[in-house]
Coordinates of C-alpha atoms and ligand atoms in Angstrom, one line a residue:
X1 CA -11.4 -1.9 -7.5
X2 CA -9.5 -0.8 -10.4
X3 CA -5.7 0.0 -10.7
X4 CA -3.9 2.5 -13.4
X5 CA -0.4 2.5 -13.0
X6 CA 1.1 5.6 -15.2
X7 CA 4.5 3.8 -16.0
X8 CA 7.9 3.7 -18.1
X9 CA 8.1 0.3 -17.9
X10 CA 4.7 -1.3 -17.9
X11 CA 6.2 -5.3 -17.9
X12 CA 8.0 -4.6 -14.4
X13 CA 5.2 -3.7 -12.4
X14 CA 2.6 -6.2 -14.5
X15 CA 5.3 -8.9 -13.9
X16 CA 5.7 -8.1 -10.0
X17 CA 1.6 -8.4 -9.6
X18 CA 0.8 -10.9 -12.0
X19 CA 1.8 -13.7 -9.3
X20 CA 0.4 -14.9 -6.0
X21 CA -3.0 -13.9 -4.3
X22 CA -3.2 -10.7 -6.1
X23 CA -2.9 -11.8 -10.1
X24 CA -5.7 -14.8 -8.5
X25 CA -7.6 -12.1 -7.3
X26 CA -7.1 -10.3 -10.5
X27 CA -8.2 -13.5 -12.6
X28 CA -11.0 -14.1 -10.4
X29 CA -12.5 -10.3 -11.3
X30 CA -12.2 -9.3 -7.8
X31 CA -10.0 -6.2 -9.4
X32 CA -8.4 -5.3 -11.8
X33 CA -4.6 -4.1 -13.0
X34 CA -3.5 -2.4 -16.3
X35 CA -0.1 -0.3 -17.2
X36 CA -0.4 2.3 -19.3
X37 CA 2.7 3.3 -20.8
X38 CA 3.6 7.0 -20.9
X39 CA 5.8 6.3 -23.8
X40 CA 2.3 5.7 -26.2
X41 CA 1.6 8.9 -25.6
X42 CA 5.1 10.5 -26.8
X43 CA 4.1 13.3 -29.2
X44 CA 7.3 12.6 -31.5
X45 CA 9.0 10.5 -33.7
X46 CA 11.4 9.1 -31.4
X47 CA 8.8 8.0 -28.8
X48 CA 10.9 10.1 -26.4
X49 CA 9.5 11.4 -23.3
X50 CA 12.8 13.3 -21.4
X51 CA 14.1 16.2 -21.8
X52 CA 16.7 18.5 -20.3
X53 CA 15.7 20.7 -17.4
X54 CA 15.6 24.5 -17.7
X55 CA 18.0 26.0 -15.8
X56 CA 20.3 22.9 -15.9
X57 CA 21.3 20.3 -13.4
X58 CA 21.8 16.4 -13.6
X59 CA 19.8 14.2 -15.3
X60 CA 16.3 14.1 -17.6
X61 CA 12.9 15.2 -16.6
X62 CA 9.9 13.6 -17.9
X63 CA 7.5 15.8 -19.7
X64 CA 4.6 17.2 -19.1
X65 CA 2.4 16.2 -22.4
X66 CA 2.9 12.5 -22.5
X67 CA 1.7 12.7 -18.8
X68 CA -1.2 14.9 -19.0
X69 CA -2.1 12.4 -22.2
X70 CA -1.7 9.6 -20.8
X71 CA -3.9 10.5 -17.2
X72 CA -6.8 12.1 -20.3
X73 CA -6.8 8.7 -21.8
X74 CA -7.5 7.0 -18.2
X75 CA -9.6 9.4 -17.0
X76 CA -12.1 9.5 -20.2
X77 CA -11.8 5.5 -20.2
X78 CA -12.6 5.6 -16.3
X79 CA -16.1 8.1 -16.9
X80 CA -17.0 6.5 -20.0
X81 CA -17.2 2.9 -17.8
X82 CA -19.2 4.3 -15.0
X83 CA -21.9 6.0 -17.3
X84 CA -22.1 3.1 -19.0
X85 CA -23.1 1.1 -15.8
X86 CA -25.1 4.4 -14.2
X87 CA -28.4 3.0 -15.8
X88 CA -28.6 6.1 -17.8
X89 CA -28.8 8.4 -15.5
X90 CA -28.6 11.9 -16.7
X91 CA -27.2 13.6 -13.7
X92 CA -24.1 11.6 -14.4
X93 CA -21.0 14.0 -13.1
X94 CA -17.7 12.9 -14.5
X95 CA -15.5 11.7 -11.6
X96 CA -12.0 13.3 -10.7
X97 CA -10.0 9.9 -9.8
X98 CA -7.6 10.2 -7.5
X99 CA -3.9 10.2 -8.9
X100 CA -1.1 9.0 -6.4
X101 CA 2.8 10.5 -7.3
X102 CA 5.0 7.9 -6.0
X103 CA 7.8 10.3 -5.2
X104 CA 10.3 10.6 -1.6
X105 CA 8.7 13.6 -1.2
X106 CA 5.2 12.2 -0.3
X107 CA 3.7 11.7 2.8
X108 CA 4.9 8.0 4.3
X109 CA 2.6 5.0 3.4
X110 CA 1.1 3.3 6.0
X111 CA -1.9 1.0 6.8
X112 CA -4.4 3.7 7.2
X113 CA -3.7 5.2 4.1
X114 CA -3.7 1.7 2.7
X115 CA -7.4 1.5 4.2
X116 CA -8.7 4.7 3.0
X117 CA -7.5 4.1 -0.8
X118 CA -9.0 0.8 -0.9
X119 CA -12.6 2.4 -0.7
X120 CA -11.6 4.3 -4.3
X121 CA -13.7 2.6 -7.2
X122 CA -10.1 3.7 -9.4
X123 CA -6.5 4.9 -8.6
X124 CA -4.2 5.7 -10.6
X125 CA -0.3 5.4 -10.1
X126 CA 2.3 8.2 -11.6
X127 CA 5.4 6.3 -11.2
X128 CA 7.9 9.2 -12.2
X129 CA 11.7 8.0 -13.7
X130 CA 14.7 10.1 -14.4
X131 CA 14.9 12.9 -11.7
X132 CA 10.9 13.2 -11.8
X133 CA 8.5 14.9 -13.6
X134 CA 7.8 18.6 -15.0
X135 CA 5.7 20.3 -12.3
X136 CA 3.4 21.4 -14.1
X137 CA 1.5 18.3 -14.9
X138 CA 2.0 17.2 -11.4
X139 CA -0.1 20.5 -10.1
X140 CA -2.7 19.6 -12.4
X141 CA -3.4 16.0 -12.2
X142 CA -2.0 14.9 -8.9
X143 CA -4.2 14.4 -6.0
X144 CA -2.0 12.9 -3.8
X145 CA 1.8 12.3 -2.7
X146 CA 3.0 9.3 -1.4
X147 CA 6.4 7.8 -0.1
X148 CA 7.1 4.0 0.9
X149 CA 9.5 5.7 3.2
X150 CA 12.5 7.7 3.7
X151 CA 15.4 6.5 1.1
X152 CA 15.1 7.0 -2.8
X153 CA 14.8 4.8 -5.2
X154 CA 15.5 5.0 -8.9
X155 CA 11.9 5.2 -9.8
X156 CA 8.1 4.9 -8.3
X157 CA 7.5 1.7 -9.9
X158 CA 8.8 -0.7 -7.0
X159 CA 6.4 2.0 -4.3
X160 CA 3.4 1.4 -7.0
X161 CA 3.7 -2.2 -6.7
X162 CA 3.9 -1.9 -3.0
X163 CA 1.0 0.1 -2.3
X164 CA -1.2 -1.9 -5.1
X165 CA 0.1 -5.2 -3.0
X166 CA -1.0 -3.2 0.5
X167 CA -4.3 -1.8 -0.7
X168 CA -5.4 -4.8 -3.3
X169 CA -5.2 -7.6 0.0
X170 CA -7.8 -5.3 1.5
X171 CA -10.6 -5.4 -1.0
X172 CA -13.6 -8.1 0.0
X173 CA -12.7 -11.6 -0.9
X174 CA -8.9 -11.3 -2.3
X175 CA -7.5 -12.8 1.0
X176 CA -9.4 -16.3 1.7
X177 CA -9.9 -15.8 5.1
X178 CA -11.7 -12.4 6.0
X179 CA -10.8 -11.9 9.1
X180 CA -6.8 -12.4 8.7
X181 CA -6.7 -8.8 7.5
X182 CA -8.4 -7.6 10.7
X183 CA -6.0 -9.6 13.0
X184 CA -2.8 -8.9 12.2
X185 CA 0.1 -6.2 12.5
X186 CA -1.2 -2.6 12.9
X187 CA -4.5 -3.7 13.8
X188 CA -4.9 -1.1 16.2
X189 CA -1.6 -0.2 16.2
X190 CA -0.5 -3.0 18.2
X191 CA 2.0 -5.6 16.3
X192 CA 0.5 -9.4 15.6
X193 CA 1.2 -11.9 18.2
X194 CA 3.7 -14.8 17.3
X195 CA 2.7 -17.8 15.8
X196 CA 3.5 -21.7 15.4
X197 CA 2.8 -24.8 13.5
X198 CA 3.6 -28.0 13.4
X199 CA 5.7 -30.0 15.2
X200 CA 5.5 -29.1 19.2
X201 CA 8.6 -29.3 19.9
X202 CA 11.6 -27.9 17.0
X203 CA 14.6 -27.1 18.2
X204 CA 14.0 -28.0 21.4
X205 CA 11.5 -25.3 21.5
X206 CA 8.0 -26.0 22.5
X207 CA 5.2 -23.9 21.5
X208 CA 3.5 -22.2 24.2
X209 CA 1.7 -24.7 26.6
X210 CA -1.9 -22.3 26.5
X211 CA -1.8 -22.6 22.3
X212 CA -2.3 -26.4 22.8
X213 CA -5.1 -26.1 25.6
X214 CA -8.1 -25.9 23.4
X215 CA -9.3 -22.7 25.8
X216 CA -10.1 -20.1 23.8
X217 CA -10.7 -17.2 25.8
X218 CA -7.3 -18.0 27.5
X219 CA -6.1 -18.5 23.7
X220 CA -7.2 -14.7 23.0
X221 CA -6.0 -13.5 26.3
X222 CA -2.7 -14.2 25.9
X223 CA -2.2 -13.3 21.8
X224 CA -3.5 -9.9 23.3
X225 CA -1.1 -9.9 26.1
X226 CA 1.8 -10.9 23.5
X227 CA 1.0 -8.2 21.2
X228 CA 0.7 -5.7 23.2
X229 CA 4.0 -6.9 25.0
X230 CA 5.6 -7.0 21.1
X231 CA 4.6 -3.5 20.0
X232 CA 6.3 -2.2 23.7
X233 CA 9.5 -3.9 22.7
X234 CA 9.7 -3.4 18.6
X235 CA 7.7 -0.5 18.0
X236 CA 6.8 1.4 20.8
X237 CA 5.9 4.4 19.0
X238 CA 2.5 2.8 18.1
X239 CA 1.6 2.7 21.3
X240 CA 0.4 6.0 21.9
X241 CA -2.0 5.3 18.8
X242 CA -3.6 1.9 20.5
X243 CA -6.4 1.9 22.7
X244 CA -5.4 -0.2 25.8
X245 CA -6.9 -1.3 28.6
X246 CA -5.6 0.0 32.3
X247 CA -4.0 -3.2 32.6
X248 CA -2.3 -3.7 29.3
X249 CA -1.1 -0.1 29.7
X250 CA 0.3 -1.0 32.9
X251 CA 1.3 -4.4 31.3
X252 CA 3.1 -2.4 28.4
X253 CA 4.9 0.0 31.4
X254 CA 5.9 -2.6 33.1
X255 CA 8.0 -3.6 30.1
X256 CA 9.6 -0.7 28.8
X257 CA 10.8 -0.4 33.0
X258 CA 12.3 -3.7 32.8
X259 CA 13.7 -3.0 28.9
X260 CA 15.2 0.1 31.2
X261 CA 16.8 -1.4 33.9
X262 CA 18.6 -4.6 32.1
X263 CA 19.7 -2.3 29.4
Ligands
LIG301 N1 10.5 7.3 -5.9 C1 11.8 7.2 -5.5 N2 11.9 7.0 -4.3 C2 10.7 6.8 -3.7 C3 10.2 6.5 -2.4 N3 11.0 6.3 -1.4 N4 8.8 6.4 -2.3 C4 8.0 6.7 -3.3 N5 8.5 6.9 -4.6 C5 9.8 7.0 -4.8

């Protein structure tokens, strides 16, 4: 999978996910991550790419060419790449990738959407700056708005890096263990169970007596029960979205009751 993030300030975002699993995943060819900077494609001598917005109020907007230049460069680079691997193919239709606006206005992130990107080939990232971007080029390249959630920020780049952190664990083989992206929070909406290590006892805490039992049916009984129990006490919103079992609906009730009554 390949990431374009559309960008002001190309080092912060290549800086944030140059590190950790993802830049390994991104040295190991598993994906890939480039910046473009909007300010490369500033059609003046001052490499400016602001300007005043008609009909006044705070602030600068960015403009519209640099943008639509910028996403023409990407877009021509992105078909020219997949014709060359189509094996010559004539029929060759040039793809319309999806462009993400980071912008409070969006629809909220979450780990379906995060699921559904990851099965892009490309996505590109507008991160917009100032107090946005002229809406023109927005209604002309943008396929999709997206929010990390309901505050605003100063610009998209800190959402860009989020959702490219979100999506990028998903594709095959960056995380070393498959299955720890199936079993873990919002995995059908329920939260992740708790965990422990090492030592038994800390704190005077032991870890759960079944964890140590070596039974692992009982194991995976009772991580169910606990996340099911979790999502009824932290998020129980997600409930309605989980597919439970008679019992762990009544085991979920039974909760929230108690919650109730020693509230
Ligand atoms: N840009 C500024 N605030 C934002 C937010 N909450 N989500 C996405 N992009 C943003």
């Amino acid at each position: 999978m390949h990431f374009h993030i559309m960008t002001l300030f190309p080092e912060m975002v290549m800086n944030g996910l140059n590190t950790s699993i993802i830049g390994r995943a991104a040295d190991k060819g598993l994906l890939s991550i480039e910046a473009i900077n909007i300010r490369d494609y500033a059609f003046n001598k001052h490499q400016s790419v602001d300007d005043y917005p008609y009909g006044g109020g705070a602030g600068m907007l960015m403009q519209a060419e640099p943008v639509y230049q910028a996403y023409k460069a990407i877009e021509e680079r992105i078909n020219y790449e997949h014709k060359g691997d189509g094996g010559g193919c004539e029929e060759y239709m040039p793809k319309k990738p999806r462009v993400v606006y980071l912008s409070p206005q969006g629809d909220v992130f979450h780990q379906k959407m995060a699921e559904e990107l990851a099965q892009e080939e490309d996505l590109i990232l507008l991160c917009g700056h100032y107090e946005g971007i002229d809406e023109r080029v927005l209604e002309e390249i943008v396929t999709d708005y997206v929010s990390i959630g309901d505050y605003v920020l100063t610009g998209g780049e800190l959402p860009a890096m989020v959702m490219v952190d979100a999506i990028a664990r998903l594709v095959p083989g960056v995380l070393h263990n498959d299955v720890s992206a199936e079993f873990e929070s919002f995995q059908d909406n329920l939260l992740e169970y708790p965990q422990y290590s090492r030592p038994e006892i800390w704190h005077e805490k032991q870890v759960p007596s079944v964890l140590l039992s070596g039974h692992h049916a009982n194991i995976e009984k009772w991580r169910r029960e606990q996340s099911v129990i979790r999502t009824a006490k932290r998020r129980p919103d997600l409930l309605e979205g989980a597919e439970l079992t008679e019992d762990e609906k009544q085991l979920a009730k039974e909760f929230i009751e108690n919650e109730v009554k020693n509230a």
